[in-house]
mmCIF file of C-alpha atoms in Angstrom:
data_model
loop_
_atom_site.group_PDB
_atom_site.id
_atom_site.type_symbol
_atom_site.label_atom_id
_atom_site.label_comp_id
_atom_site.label_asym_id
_atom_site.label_seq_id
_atom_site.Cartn_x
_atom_site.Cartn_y
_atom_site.Cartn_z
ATOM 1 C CA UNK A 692 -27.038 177.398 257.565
ATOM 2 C CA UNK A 693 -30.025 179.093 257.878
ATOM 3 C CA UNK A 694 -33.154 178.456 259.048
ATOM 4 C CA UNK A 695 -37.311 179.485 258.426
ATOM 5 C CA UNK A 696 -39.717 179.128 260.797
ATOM 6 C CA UNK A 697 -43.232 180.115 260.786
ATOM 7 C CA UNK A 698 -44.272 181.307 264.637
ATOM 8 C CA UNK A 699 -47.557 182.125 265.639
ATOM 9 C CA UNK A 700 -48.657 184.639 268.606
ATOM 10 C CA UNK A 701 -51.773 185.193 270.653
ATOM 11 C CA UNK A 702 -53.401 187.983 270.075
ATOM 12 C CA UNK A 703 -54.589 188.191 273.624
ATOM 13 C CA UNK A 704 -50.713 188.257 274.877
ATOM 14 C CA UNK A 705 -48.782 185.144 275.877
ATOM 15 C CA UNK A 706 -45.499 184.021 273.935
ATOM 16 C CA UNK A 707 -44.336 183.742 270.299
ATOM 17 C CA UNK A 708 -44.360 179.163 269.650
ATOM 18 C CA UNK A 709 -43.125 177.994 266.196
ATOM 19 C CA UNK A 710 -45.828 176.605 264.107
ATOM 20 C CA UNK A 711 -43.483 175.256 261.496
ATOM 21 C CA UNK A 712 -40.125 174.521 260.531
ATOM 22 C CA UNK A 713 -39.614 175.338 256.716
ATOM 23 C CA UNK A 714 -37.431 172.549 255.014
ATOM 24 C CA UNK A 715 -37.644 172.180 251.314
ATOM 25 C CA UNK A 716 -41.550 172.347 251.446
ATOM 26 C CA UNK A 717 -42.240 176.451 251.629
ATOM 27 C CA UNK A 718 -40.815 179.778 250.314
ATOM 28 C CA UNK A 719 -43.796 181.603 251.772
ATOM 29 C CA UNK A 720 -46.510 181.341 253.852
ATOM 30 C CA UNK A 721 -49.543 183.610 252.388
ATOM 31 C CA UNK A 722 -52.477 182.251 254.945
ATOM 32 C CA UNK A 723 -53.442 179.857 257.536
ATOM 33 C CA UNK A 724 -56.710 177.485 257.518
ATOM 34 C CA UNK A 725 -59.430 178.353 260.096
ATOM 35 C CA UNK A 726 -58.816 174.814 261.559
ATOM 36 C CA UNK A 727 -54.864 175.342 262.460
ATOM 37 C CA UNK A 728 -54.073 172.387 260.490
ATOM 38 C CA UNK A 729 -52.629 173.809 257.436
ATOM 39 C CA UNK A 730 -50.367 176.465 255.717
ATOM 40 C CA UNK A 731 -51.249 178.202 252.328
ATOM 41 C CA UNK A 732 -47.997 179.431 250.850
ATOM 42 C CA UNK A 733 -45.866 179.046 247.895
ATOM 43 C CA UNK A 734 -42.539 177.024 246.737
ATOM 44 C CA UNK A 735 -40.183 177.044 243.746
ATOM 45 C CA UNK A 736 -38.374 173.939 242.886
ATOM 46 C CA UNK A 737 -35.143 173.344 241.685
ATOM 47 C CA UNK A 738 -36.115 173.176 238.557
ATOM 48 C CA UNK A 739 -37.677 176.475 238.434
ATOM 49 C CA UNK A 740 -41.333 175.680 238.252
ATOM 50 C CA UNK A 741 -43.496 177.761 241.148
ATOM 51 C CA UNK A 742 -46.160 175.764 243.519
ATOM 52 C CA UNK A 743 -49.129 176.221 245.301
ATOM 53 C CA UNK A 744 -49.216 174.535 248.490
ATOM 54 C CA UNK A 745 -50.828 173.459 251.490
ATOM 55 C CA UNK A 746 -48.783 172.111 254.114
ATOM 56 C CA UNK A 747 -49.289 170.321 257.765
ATOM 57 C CA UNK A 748 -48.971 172.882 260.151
ATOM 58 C CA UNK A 749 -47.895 170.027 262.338
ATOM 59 C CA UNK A 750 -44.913 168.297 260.576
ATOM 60 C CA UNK A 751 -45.404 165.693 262.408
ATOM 61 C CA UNK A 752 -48.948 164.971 261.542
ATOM 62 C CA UNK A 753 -49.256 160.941 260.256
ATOM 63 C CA UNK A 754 -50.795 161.234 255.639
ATOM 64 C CA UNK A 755 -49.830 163.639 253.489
ATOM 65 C CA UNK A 756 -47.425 166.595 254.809
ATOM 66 C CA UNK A 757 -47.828 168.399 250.882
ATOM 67 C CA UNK A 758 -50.463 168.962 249.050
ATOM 68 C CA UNK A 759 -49.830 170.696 245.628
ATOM 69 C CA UNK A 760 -53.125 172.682 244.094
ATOM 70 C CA UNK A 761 -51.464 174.557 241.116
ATOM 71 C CA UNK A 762 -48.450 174.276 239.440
ATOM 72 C CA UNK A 763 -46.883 176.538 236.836
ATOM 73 C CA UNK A 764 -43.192 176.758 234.954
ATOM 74 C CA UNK A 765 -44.036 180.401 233.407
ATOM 75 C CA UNK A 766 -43.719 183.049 236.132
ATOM 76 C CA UNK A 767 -45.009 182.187 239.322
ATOM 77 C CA UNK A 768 -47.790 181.986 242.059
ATOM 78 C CA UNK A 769 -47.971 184.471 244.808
ATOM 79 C CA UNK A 770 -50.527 186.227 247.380
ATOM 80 C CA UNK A 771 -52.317 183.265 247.547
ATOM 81 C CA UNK A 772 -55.963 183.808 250.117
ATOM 82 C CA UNK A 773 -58.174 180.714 251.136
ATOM 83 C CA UNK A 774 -61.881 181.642 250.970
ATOM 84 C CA UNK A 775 -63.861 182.208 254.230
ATOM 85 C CA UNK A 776 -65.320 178.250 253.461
ATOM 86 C CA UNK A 777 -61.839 177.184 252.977
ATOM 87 C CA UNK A 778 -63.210 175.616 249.684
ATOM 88 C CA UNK A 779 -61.474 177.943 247.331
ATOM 89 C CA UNK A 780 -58.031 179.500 247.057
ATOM 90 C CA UNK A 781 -57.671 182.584 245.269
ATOM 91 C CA UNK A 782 -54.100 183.488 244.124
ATOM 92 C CA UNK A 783 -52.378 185.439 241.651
ATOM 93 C CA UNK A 784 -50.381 184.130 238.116
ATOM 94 C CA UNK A 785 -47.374 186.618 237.557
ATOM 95 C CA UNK A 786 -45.666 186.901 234.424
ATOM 96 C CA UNK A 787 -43.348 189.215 232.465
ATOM 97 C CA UNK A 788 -45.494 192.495 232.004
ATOM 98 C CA UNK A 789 -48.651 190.956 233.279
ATOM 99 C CA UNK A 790 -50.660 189.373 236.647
ATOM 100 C CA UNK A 791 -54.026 187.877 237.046
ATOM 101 C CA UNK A 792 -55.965 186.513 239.504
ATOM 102 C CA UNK A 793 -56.892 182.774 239.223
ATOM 103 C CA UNK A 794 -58.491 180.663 242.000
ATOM 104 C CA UNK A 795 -58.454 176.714 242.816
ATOM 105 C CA UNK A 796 -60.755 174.309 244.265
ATOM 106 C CA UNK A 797 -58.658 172.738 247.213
ATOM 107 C CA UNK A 798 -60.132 169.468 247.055
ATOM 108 C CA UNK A 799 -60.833 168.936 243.574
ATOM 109 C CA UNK A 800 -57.490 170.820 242.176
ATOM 110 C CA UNK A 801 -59.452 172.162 239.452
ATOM 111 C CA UNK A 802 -58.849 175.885 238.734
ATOM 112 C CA UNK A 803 -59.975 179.265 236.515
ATOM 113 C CA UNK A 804 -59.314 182.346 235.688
ATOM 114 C CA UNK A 805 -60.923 185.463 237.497
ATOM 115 C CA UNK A 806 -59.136 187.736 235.135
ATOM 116 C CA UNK A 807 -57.386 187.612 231.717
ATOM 117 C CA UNK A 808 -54.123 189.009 232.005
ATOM 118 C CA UNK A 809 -54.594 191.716 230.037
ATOM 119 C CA UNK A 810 -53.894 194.522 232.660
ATOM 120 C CA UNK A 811 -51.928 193.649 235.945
ATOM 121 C CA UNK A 812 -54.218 192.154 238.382
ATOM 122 C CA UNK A 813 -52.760 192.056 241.900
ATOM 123 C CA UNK A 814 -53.508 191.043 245.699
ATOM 124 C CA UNK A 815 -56.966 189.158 245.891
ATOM 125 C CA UNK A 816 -58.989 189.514 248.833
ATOM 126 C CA UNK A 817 -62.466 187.639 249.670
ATOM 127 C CA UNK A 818 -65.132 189.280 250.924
ATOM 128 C CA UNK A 819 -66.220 188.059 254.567
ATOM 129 C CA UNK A 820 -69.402 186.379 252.921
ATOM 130 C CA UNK A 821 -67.094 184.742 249.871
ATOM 131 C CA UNK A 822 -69.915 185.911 247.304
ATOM 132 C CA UNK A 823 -66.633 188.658 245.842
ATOM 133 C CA UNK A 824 -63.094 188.263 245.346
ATOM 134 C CA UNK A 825 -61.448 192.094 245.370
ATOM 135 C CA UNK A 826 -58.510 192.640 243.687
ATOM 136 C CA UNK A 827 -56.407 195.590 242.549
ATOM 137 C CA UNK A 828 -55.937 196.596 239.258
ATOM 138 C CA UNK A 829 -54.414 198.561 236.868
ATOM 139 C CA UNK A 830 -56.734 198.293 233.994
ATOM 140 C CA UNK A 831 -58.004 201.904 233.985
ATOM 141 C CA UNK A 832 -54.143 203.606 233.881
ATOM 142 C CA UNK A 833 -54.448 203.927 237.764
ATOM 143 C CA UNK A 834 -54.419 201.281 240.443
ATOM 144 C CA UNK A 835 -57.546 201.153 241.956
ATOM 145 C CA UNK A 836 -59.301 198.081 243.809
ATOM 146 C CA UNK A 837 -61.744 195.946 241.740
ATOM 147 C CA UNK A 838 -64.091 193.428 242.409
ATOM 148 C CA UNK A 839 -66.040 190.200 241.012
ATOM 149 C CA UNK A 840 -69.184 188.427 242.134
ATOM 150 C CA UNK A 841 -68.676 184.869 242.459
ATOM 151 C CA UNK A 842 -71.319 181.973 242.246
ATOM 152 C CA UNK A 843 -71.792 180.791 246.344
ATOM 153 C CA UNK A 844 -72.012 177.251 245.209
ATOM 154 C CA UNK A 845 -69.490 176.720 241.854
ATOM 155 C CA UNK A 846 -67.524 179.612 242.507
ATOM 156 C CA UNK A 847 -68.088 180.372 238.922
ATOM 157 C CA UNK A 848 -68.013 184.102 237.829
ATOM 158 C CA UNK A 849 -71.011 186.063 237.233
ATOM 159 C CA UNK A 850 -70.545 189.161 235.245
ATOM 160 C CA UNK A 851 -68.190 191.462 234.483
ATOM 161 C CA UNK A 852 -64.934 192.616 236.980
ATOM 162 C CA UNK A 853 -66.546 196.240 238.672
ATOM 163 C CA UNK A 854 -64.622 198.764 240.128
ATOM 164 C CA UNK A 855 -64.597 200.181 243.504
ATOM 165 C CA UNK A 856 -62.359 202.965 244.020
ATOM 166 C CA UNK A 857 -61.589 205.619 241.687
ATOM 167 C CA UNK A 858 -58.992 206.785 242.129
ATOM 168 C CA UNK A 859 -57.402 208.662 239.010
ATOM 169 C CA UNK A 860 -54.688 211.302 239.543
ATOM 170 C CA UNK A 861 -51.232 211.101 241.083
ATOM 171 C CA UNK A 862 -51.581 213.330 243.622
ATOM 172 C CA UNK A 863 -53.644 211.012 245.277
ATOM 173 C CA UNK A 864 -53.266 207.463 244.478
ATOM 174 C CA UNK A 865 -52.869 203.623 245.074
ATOM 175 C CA UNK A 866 -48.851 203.644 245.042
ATOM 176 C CA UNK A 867 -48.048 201.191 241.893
ATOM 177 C CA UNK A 868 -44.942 199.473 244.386
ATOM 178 C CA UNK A 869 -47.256 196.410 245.284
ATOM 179 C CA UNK A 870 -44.280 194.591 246.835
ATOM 180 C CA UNK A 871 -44.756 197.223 249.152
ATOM 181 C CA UNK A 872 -48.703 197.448 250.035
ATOM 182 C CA UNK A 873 -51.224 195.525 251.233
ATOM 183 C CA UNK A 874 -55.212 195.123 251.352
ATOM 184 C CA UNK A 875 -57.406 193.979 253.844
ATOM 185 C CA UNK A 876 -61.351 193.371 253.445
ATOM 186 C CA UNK A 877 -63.510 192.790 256.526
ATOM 187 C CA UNK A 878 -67.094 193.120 258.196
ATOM 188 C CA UNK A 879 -68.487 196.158 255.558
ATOM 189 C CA UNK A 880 -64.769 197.645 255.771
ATOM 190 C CA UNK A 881 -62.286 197.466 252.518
ATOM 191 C CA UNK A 882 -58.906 198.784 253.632
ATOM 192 C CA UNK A 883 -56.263 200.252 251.081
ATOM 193 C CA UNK A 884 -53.273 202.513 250.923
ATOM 194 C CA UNK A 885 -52.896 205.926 249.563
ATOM 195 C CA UNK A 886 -50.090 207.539 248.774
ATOM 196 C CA UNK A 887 -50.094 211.992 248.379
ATOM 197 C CA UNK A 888 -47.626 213.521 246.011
ATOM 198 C CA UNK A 889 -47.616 216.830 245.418
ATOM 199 C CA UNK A 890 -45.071 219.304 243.571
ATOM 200 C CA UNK A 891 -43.397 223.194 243.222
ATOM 201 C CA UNK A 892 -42.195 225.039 240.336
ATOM 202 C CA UNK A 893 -39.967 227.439 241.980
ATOM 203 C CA UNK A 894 -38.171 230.464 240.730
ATOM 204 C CA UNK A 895 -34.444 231.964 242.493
ATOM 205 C CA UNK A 896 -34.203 235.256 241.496
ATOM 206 C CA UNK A 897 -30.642 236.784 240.736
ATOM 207 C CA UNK A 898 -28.902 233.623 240.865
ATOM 208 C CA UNK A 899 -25.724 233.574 239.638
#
């Protein structure tokens, strides 16, 4: 039998206290609401459809332990951010050959797209002010981190995705193994990885 917990530790030092026990309500935990009282992660049921969820840090907490905010039975939901208002969720829609970025109103449940799914759209990150959600993308033959401005009161679009980085040759590069990476935006600071490849022809003489 085993068992998933979800343990929190002070930055400051002190010991390692489970915040939650995981039973039948979360495959992963993606973030944790500024008030401590619940857990943005992500759950696939039985039946094969993939949830959205927030769920009472405190299991014991008296209401509603689960709250569902998106639901789908193609591919599934992953990477899933809460916005620095907690009014918005950003999260990602993966499919067979494609991934974009969608986000949710938490209280409403209502939900759009950020991108199309034409390219593969990966690992959304709000800004610190919530006015961009950064993403990276593959739409330009190399990963390289995008961005798109969001209303600060509807959360609606407004324009076009831009791009931030440009990165565009392998020998220096956002590595394509996503499973693998991670980004992190704060105060005027993006943060991604880079990977360096480089490469030798190289001739033996009088081999035999």
């Amino acid at each position: 039998l085993s068992r998933h917990e979800v343990v929190a530790a002070d930055l400051l030092g002190g010991n390692a206290h489970v915040v939650h026990s995981i039973a039948e309500t979360l495959d992963y935990v993606w973030d944790w609401a500024l008030d401590g009282r619940w857990l943005l992660g992500g759950w696939r049921s039985p039946a094969g459809h993939s949830e959205l969820r927030l769920v009472r840090a405190d299991p014991s907490h008296p209401g509603n332990r689960v709250r569902t905010l998106a639901t789908t039975r193609e591919g599934y939901l992953r990477l899933a951010r809460l916005s620095p208002n907690q009014r918005w969720a950003a999260f990602v829609v993966a499919r067979a050959g494609s991934s974009a970025v969608h986000m949710v109103d938490v209280e409403s449940g209502a939900s759009r797209a950020i991108t199309d799914g034409s390219s593969f759209d990966d690992h959304p990150r709000w800004s610190p002010d919530g006015g961009i959600l950064y993403f990276l993308s593959n739409r330009t033959g190399f990963f390289n981190l995008w961005g798109r401005r969001l209303h600060p009161a509807t959360g609606q679009p407004v324009g076009e995705p831009f791009q931030v980085t440009t990165f565009a040759r392998s020998s220096q590069a956002i590595p394509s193994r996503l499973r693998q990476l991670g980004v992190s935006a704060g105060g005027d600071r993006l943060v991604v990885p880079l990977s360096e490849v480089s490469s030798s022809i190289w001739v033996l003489d009088r081999f035999d």
